[in-house]
Amino acid sequence: MPKLEKQGQLPSWLTQEEHYQPTNDRDGFIARSALSISSALARLRLDGGAETPLSPSAPVKLLLALACLLLVSLARNYLFVLIVLAGVLVRACLLPRAALLRVVTTSLSAALLALVIMLPAILLGQPHSALGIAGKTLTCSGIAMETALSTPPAELTGALRKLGMPNVLIMTLDLTLKSIVRLGEVALEALSALRLRSVGRNQHKDLSMGGIGGVVLLKAAEAAQQTHDAMRCRGFTGSYDMPHSWRPRAIDLVWLCLLAVLLAIFCYLQGLIAP
């Protein structure tokens, strides 16, 4: 047994100087993981909305978007898709810079992915089908992004309720979007903590993702329990009522007339109306 040091003095082993030099290591794996999560969250996160005086009310705007998506999907004449795409581009020019950038990047990424998936059709001598799918994907993505970015989330939820969507489905969509964004932020915080606390060389950084996944899972369970308790305390009965009543605007009639004109163009180009 080593001798006990005198009272009030530090042990000799504590006074010895250490020369530990951890080896240098790269954190590219953590940085790429954080970048991929943050980019995905940027696409899911809804902004406050940027309405203009010419914008219709939220229920009419959602109805117009759903009708355009349906007509573009059913269109066999590619001229109709180009007409709707021209309207999407005109509407995109009226968006703020940040919203315009998100619409362009998301729509082009979706169209490029569709083009890659349809690459076998191009190799087999059917480029028109591949370009048609890519064009429809570009148009539909632009319509969906412009509707989401130009409508406040609360009004968008209220519009779904006014159109008769079931309460459970609206609540599920609302809670899912909020939970995904919050859990993504938890994953980013865990990655930042892992990056700051990493010392020395770690040859198996991918194994750390299991711990991060466990943290996210625990946070998800905790958030679900808190939401359940809050709903019970507030007497939630399954009804997703909106506090504000919807009042139609005068501009809504103009947009509905434009939808009727677009429907007539669709029927004419599809051959449903004789020239």
mmCIF file of C-alpha atoms in Angstrom:
data_model
loop_
_atom_site.group_PDB
_atom_site.id
_atom_site.type_symbol
_atom_site.label_atom_id
_atom_site.label_comp_id
_atom_site.label_asym_id
_atom_site.label_seq_id
_atom_site.Cartn_x
_atom_site.Cartn_y
_atom_site.Cartn_z
ATOM 1 C CA MET A 1 0.000 0.000 0.000
ATOM 2 C CA PRO A 2 1.425 3.453 -0.873
ATOM 3 C CA LYS A 3 2.107 5.819 1.978
ATOM 4 C CA LEU A 4 -0.642 8.254 2.808
ATOM 5 C CA GLU A 5 0.213 11.843 1.977
ATOM 6 C CA LYS A 6 0.316 14.409 4.732
ATOM 7 C CA GLN A 7 -2.940 16.155 5.524
ATOM 8 C CA GLY A 8 -3.508 19.182 3.297
ATOM 9 C CA GLN A 9 -1.143 18.063 0.528
ATOM 10 C CA LEU A 10 -2.063 16.694 -2.872
ATOM 11 C CA PRO A 11 -1.069 13.156 -3.768
ATOM 12 C CA SER A 12 2.081 12.942 -5.845
ATOM 13 C CA TRP A 13 0.305 11.350 -8.781
ATOM 14 C CA LEU A 14 -1.961 14.387 -9.060
ATOM 15 C CA THR A 15 0.977 16.750 -9.347
ATOM 16 C CA GLN A 16 2.581 14.902 -12.242
ATOM 17 C CA GLU A 17 2.195 16.544 -15.655
ATOM 18 C CA GLU A 18 0.580 14.499 -18.380
ATOM 19 C CA HIS A 19 1.455 14.726 -22.051
ATOM 20 C CA TYR A 20 -1.586 13.287 -23.761
ATOM 21 C CA GLN A 21 -1.952 14.319 -27.368
ATOM 22 C CA PRO A 22 -5.101 12.941 -29.003
ATOM 23 C CA THR A 23 -4.761 12.017 -32.632
ATOM 24 C CA ASN A 24 -6.392 14.242 -35.202
ATOM 25 C CA ASP A 25 -9.655 13.048 -36.646
ATOM 26 C CA ARG A 26 -12.106 14.262 -39.247
ATOM 27 C CA ASP A 27 -15.760 15.019 -38.595
ATOM 28 C CA GLY A 28 -16.998 14.818 -42.164
ATOM 29 C CA PHE A 29 -19.494 12.067 -41.307
ATOM 30 C CA ILE A 30 -21.121 14.164 -38.581
ATOM 31 C CA ALA A 31 -21.089 17.279 -40.748
ATOM 32 C CA ARG A 32 -22.730 15.482 -43.689
ATOM 33 C CA SER A 33 -25.357 13.947 -41.412
ATOM 34 C CA ALA A 34 -26.193 17.338 -39.897
ATOM 35 C CA LEU A 35 -26.352 18.929 -43.345
ATOM 36 C CA SER A 36 -28.720 16.289 -44.689
ATOM 37 C CA ILE A 37 -31.035 16.594 -41.670
ATOM 38 C CA SER A 38 -31.069 20.399 -41.772
ATOM 39 C CA SER A 39 -31.786 20.444 -45.523
ATOM 40 C CA ALA A 40 -34.687 18.025 -45.049
ATOM 41 C CA LEU A 41 -36.094 20.161 -42.229
ATOM 42 C CA ALA A 42 -35.836 23.282 -44.371
ATOM 43 C CA ARG A 43 -38.182 21.663 -46.885
ATOM 44 C CA LEU A 44 -40.658 20.548 -44.228
ATOM 45 C CA ARG A 45 -40.735 23.745 -42.198
ATOM 46 C CA LEU A 46 -43.644 26.005 -43.216
ATOM 47 C CA ASP A 47 -43.161 29.747 -43.126
ATOM 48 C CA GLY A 48 -45.697 32.279 -41.921
ATOM 49 C CA GLY A 49 -47.187 32.728 -45.389
ATOM 50 C CA ALA A 50 -46.942 35.710 -47.700
ATOM 51 C CA GLU A 51 -50.388 36.607 -49.017
ATOM 52 C CA THR A 52 -50.976 39.404 -51.504
ATOM 53 C CA PRO A 53 -54.099 41.563 -52.026
ATOM 54 C CA LEU A 54 -54.938 39.409 -55.056
ATOM 55 C CA SER A 55 -54.694 36.138 -53.130
ATOM 56 C CA PRO A 56 -57.953 34.220 -52.632
ATOM 57 C CA SER A 57 -59.087 32.973 -49.256
ATOM 58 C CA ALA A 58 -57.463 29.820 -47.900
ATOM 59 C CA PRO A 59 -60.318 27.360 -48.721
ATOM 60 C CA VAL A 60 -60.602 28.675 -52.286
ATOM 61 C CA LYS A 61 -56.818 28.615 -52.706
ATOM 62 C CA LEU A 62 -56.669 25.016 -51.528
ATOM 63 C CA LEU A 63 -59.564 24.080 -53.811
ATOM 64 C CA LEU A 64 -57.790 25.690 -56.773
ATOM 65 C CA ALA A 65 -54.557 23.861 -55.969
ATOM 66 C CA LEU A 66 -56.283 20.485 -55.671
ATOM 67 C CA ALA A 67 -58.202 21.052 -58.911
ATOM 68 C CA CYS A 68 -55.027 22.032 -60.796
ATOM 69 C CA LEU A 69 -53.168 19.009 -59.448
ATOM 70 C CA LEU A 70 -55.992 16.719 -60.559
ATOM 71 C CA LEU A 71 -56.270 18.270 -64.020
ATOM 72 C CA VAL A 72 -52.505 18.170 -64.616
ATOM 73 C CA SER A 73 -52.368 14.535 -63.544
ATOM 74 C CA LEU A 74 -55.215 13.572 -65.893
ATOM 75 C CA ALA A 75 -54.038 15.658 -68.860
ATOM 76 C CA ARG A 76 -53.074 13.691 -71.976
ATOM 77 C CA ASN A 77 -52.337 16.802 -74.021
ATOM 78 C CA TYR A 78 -48.972 18.236 -73.004
ATOM 79 C CA LEU A 79 -50.056 21.736 -74.070
ATOM 80 C CA PHE A 80 -52.352 21.910 -71.056
ATOM 81 C CA VAL A 81 -49.430 21.086 -68.742
ATOM 82 C CA LEU A 82 -47.417 23.899 -70.315
ATOM 83 C CA ILE A 83 -50.304 26.348 -69.818
ATOM 84 C CA VAL A 84 -50.539 25.509 -66.119
ATOM 85 C CA LEU A 85 -46.748 25.620 -65.807
ATOM 86 C CA ALA A 86 -46.778 29.148 -67.254
ATOM 87 C CA GLY A 87 -49.263 30.185 -64.577
ATOM 88 C CA VAL A 88 -47.086 28.582 -61.904
ATOM 89 C CA LEU A 89 -44.050 30.532 -63.133
ATOM 90 C CA VAL A 90 -45.975 33.807 -63.122
ATOM 91 C CA ARG A 91 -47.154 33.177 -59.558
ATOM 92 C CA ALA A 92 -43.624 32.226 -58.480
ATOM 93 C CA CYS A 93 -42.306 35.592 -59.679
ATOM 94 C CA LEU A 94 -44.542 37.307 -57.102
ATOM 95 C CA LEU A 95 -43.098 35.365 -54.165
ATOM 96 C CA PRO A 96 -40.368 36.702 -51.856
ATOM 97 C CA ARG A 97 -36.791 35.732 -52.630
ATOM 98 C CA ALA A 98 -36.506 33.009 -49.970
ATOM 99 C CA ALA A 99 -39.844 31.440 -50.921
ATOM 100 C CA LEU A 100 -38.975 31.618 -54.626
ATOM 101 C CA LEU A 101 -35.687 29.825 -53.976
ATOM 102 C CA ARG A 102 -37.450 27.036 -52.107
ATOM 103 C CA VAL A 103 -40.042 26.601 -54.855
ATOM 104 C CA VAL A 104 -37.386 26.426 -57.567
ATOM 105 C CA THR A 105 -35.046 24.041 -55.747
ATOM 106 C CA THR A 106 -37.793 21.683 -54.572
ATOM 107 C CA SER A 107 -39.613 21.564 -57.920
ATOM 108 C CA LEU A 108 -36.449 21.062 -59.962
ATOM 109 C CA SER A 109 -35.227 18.358 -57.584
ATOM 110 C CA ALA A 110 -38.528 16.482 -57.856
ATOM 111 C CA ALA A 111 -38.536 16.794 -61.663
ATOM 112 C CA LEU A 112 -34.922 15.614 -61.887
ATOM 113 C CA LEU A 113 -35.713 12.613 -59.694
ATOM 114 C CA ALA A 114 -38.674 11.726 -61.898
ATOM 115 C CA LEU A 115 -36.460 12.034 -64.977
ATOM 116 C CA VAL A 116 -33.866 9.704 -63.453
ATOM 117 C CA ILE A 117 -36.558 7.154 -62.582
ATOM 118 C CA MET A 118 -37.855 7.320 -66.171
ATOM 119 C CA LEU A 119 -34.366 6.959 -67.633
ATOM 120 C CA PRO A 120 -35.060 3.381 -68.867
ATOM 121 C CA ALA A 121 -37.929 4.762 -70.968
ATOM 122 C CA ILE A 122 -35.506 7.175 -72.645
ATOM 123 C CA LEU A 123 -33.050 4.358 -73.356
ATOM 124 C CA LEU A 124 -35.852 2.251 -74.843
ATOM 125 C CA GLY A 125 -36.791 4.983 -77.301
ATOM 126 C CA GLN A 126 -39.688 6.662 -75.481
ATOM 127 C CA PRO A 127 -38.330 10.067 -74.404
ATOM 128 C CA HIS A 128 -41.747 11.748 -74.675
ATOM 129 C CA SER A 129 -43.177 9.735 -71.779
ATOM 130 C CA ALA A 130 -40.180 10.550 -69.577
ATOM 131 C CA LEU A 131 -40.360 14.269 -70.378
ATOM 132 C CA GLY A 132 -44.106 14.232 -69.821
ATOM 133 C CA ILE A 133 -43.768 12.715 -66.350
ATOM 134 C CA ALA A 134 -40.960 15.138 -65.465
ATOM 135 C CA GLY A 135 -43.018 18.119 -66.675
ATOM 136 C CA LYS A 136 -46.062 17.061 -64.682
ATOM 137 C CA THR A 137 -43.900 16.523 -61.596
ATOM 138 C CA LEU A 138 -42.363 19.974 -61.996
ATOM 139 C CA THR A 139 -45.782 21.604 -62.352
ATOM 140 C CA CYS A 140 -47.429 19.749 -59.465
ATOM 141 C CA SER A 141 -44.485 20.383 -57.141
ATOM 142 C CA GLY A 142 -44.594 24.089 -57.970
ATOM 143 C CA ILE A 143 -48.341 24.264 -57.267
ATOM 144 C CA ALA A 144 -47.989 22.483 -53.924
ATOM 145 C CA MET A 145 -45.013 24.581 -52.785
ATOM 146 C CA GLU A 146 -46.598 27.888 -53.796
ATOM 147 C CA THR A 147 -49.799 27.001 -51.962
ATOM 148 C CA ALA A 148 -47.911 26.047 -48.797
ATOM 149 C CA LEU A 149 -45.583 29.064 -48.849
ATOM 150 C CA SER A 150 -48.292 31.621 -49.575
ATOM 151 C CA THR A 151 -50.751 30.439 -46.909
ATOM 152 C CA PRO A 152 -50.277 30.676 -43.124
ATOM 153 C CA PRO A 153 -50.285 27.187 -41.529
ATOM 154 C CA ALA A 154 -53.294 28.000 -39.323
ATOM 155 C CA GLU A 155 -55.376 29.096 -42.332
ATOM 156 C CA LEU A 156 -54.234 26.049 -44.289
ATOM 157 C CA THR A 157 -55.450 23.774 -41.496
ATOM 158 C CA GLY A 158 -58.730 25.690 -41.344
ATOM 159 C CA ALA A 159 -59.145 25.336 -45.105
ATOM 160 C CA LEU A 160 -58.829 21.564 -44.811
ATOM 161 C CA ARG A 161 -61.565 21.606 -42.190
ATOM 162 C CA LYS A 162 -63.840 23.795 -44.340
ATOM 163 C CA LEU A 163 -63.458 21.377 -47.246
ATOM 164 C CA GLY A 164 -64.806 18.559 -45.093
ATOM 165 C CA MET A 165 -61.615 16.621 -44.348
ATOM 166 C CA PRO A 166 -61.987 14.332 -41.295
ATOM 167 C CA ASN A 167 -60.848 15.738 -37.966
ATOM 168 C CA VAL A 168 -58.527 12.840 -37.193
ATOM 169 C CA LEU A 169 -56.699 13.226 -40.490
ATOM 170 C CA ILE A 170 -56.188 16.981 -39.998
ATOM 171 C CA MET A 171 -54.922 16.471 -36.462
ATOM 172 C CA THR A 172 -52.574 13.709 -37.614
ATOM 173 C CA LEU A 173 -51.095 15.849 -40.398
ATOM 174 C CA ASP A 174 -50.707 18.858 -38.120
ATOM 175 C CA LEU A 175 -49.025 16.941 -35.298
ATOM 176 C CA THR A 176 -46.845 14.981 -37.722
ATOM 177 C CA LEU A 177 -45.359 18.081 -39.334
ATOM 178 C CA LYS A 178 -44.703 19.733 -35.992
ATOM 179 C CA SER A 179 -43.216 16.566 -34.497
ATOM 180 C CA ILE A 180 -40.929 15.884 -37.455
ATOM 181 C CA VAL A 181 -39.494 19.384 -37.300
ATOM 182 C CA ARG A 182 -38.992 19.218 -33.521
ATOM 183 C CA LEU A 183 -37.406 15.754 -33.604
ATOM 184 C CA GLY A 184 -35.136 16.865 -36.422
ATOM 185 C CA GLU A 185 -33.933 19.721 -34.242
ATOM 186 C CA VAL A 186 -33.272 17.208 -31.436
ATOM 187 C CA ALA A 187 -31.184 15.104 -33.834
ATOM 188 C CA LEU A 188 -29.181 18.184 -34.852
ATOM 189 C CA GLU A 189 -28.542 19.035 -31.190
ATOM 190 C CA ALA A 190 -27.375 15.468 -30.517
ATOM 191 C CA LEU A 191 -25.040 15.589 -33.528
ATOM 192 C CA SER A 192 -23.594 18.903 -32.329
ATOM 193 C CA ALA A 193 -23.016 17.451 -28.855
ATOM 194 C CA LEU A 194 -21.331 14.396 -30.363
ATOM 195 C CA ARG A 195 -19.085 16.587 -32.467
ATOM 196 C CA LEU A 196 -18.044 18.751 -29.508
ATOM 197 C CA ARG A 197 -17.373 15.824 -27.168
ATOM 198 C CA SER A 198 -15.493 13.600 -29.609
ATOM 199 C CA VAL A 199 -11.848 13.214 -28.539
ATOM 200 C CA GLY A 200 -9.281 11.289 -30.523
ATOM 201 C CA ARG A 201 -9.879 9.059 -33.520
ATOM 202 C CA ASN A 202 -13.093 7.115 -33.830
ATOM 203 C CA GLN A 203 -13.064 4.471 -36.543
ATOM 204 C CA HIS A 204 -16.756 3.642 -36.210
ATOM 205 C CA LYS A 205 -18.606 6.945 -36.285
ATOM 206 C CA ASP A 206 -21.604 5.319 -37.917
ATOM 207 C CA LEU A 207 -22.253 3.360 -34.710
ATOM 208 C CA SER A 208 -22.892 6.671 -32.941
ATOM 209 C CA MET A 209 -25.987 7.155 -35.090
ATOM 210 C CA GLY A 210 -27.627 4.361 -33.102
ATOM 211 C CA GLY A 211 -27.260 6.398 -29.922
ATOM 212 C CA ILE A 212 -28.646 9.478 -31.649
ATOM 213 C CA GLY A 213 -31.568 7.437 -32.924
ATOM 214 C CA GLY A 214 -32.237 6.236 -29.376
ATOM 215 C CA VAL A 215 -32.263 9.819 -28.095
ATOM 216 C CA VAL A 216 -34.718 10.837 -30.814
ATOM 217 C CA LEU A 217 -36.925 7.825 -30.024
ATOM 218 C CA LEU A 218 -37.020 8.715 -26.324
ATOM 219 C CA LYS A 219 -37.850 12.331 -27.135
ATOM 220 C CA ALA A 220 -40.637 11.168 -29.472
ATOM 221 C CA ALA A 221 -42.124 8.982 -26.743
ATOM 222 C CA GLU A 222 -41.919 11.854 -24.263
ATOM 223 C CA ALA A 223 -43.567 14.280 -26.705
ATOM 224 C CA ALA A 224 -46.336 11.784 -27.453
ATOM 225 C CA GLN A 225 -47.063 11.328 -23.745
ATOM 226 C CA GLN A 226 -47.103 15.069 -23.149
ATOM 227 C CA THR A 227 -49.477 15.605 -26.084
ATOM 228 C CA HIS A 228 -51.760 12.853 -24.800
ATOM 229 C CA ASP A 229 -51.835 14.354 -21.305
ATOM 230 C CA ALA A 230 -52.491 17.853 -22.657
ATOM 231 C CA MET A 231 -55.382 16.595 -24.800
ATOM 232 C CA ARG A 232 -56.910 14.797 -21.815
ATOM 233 C CA CYS A 233 -56.573 17.827 -19.541
ATOM 234 C CA ARG A 234 -58.233 20.073 -22.116
ATOM 235 C CA GLY A 235 -61.134 17.693 -22.697
ATOM 236 C CA PHE A 236 -60.356 16.823 -26.312
ATOM 237 C CA THR A 237 -63.335 15.008 -27.819
ATOM 238 C CA GLY A 238 -61.999 14.379 -31.313
ATOM 239 C CA SER A 239 -63.460 17.538 -32.874
ATOM 240 C CA TYR A 240 -60.975 19.813 -34.634
ATOM 241 C CA ASP A 241 -63.042 23.004 -34.630
ATOM 242 C CA MET A 242 -61.599 26.227 -36.009
ATOM 243 C CA PRO A 243 -62.029 29.379 -33.868
ATOM 244 C CA HIS A 244 -62.354 31.768 -36.822
ATOM 245 C CA SER A 245 -65.226 31.677 -39.259
ATOM 246 C CA TRP A 246 -64.452 31.783 -42.953
ATOM 247 C CA ARG A 247 -65.614 34.806 -44.885
ATOM 248 C CA PRO A 248 -65.428 34.727 -48.686
ATOM 249 C CA ARG A 249 -63.632 37.534 -50.474
ATOM 250 C CA ALA A 250 -64.584 39.370 -53.635
ATOM 251 C CA ILE A 251 -61.420 38.136 -55.348
ATOM 252 C CA ASP A 252 -62.560 34.541 -54.804
ATOM 253 C CA LEU A 253 -65.132 34.899 -57.580
ATOM 254 C CA VAL A 254 -62.417 35.970 -60.034
ATOM 255 C CA TRP A 255 -60.262 32.949 -59.185
ATOM 256 C CA LEU A 256 -63.240 30.601 -59.495
ATOM 257 C CA CYS A 257 -63.948 32.052 -62.952
ATOM 258 C CA LEU A 258 -60.321 31.419 -63.911
ATOM 259 C CA LEU A 259 -60.708 27.837 -62.704
ATOM 260 C CA ALA A 260 -63.786 27.458 -64.890
ATOM 261 C CA VAL A 261 -61.828 28.772 -67.894
ATOM 262 C CA LEU A 262 -58.991 26.351 -67.116
ATOM 263 C CA LEU A 263 -61.482 23.491 -66.895
ATOM 264 C CA ALA A 264 -62.931 24.486 -70.287
ATOM 265 C CA ILE A 265 -59.411 24.517 -71.804
ATOM 266 C CA PHE A 266 -58.776 21.088 -70.319
ATOM 267 C CA CYS A 267 -61.989 19.662 -71.793
ATOM 268 C CA TYR A 268 -61.240 21.231 -75.188
ATOM 269 C CA LEU A 269 -57.688 19.905 -75.373
ATOM 270 C CA GLN A 270 -58.786 16.480 -74.205
ATOM 271 C CA GLY A 271 -61.365 16.337 -76.970
ATOM 272 C CA LEU A 272 -64.315 16.367 -74.603
ATOM 273 C CA ILE A 273 -65.679 19.512 -76.263
ATOM 274 C CA ALA A 274 -66.052 19.615 -80.014
ATOM 275 C CA PRO A 275 -64.322 22.620 -81.693
#
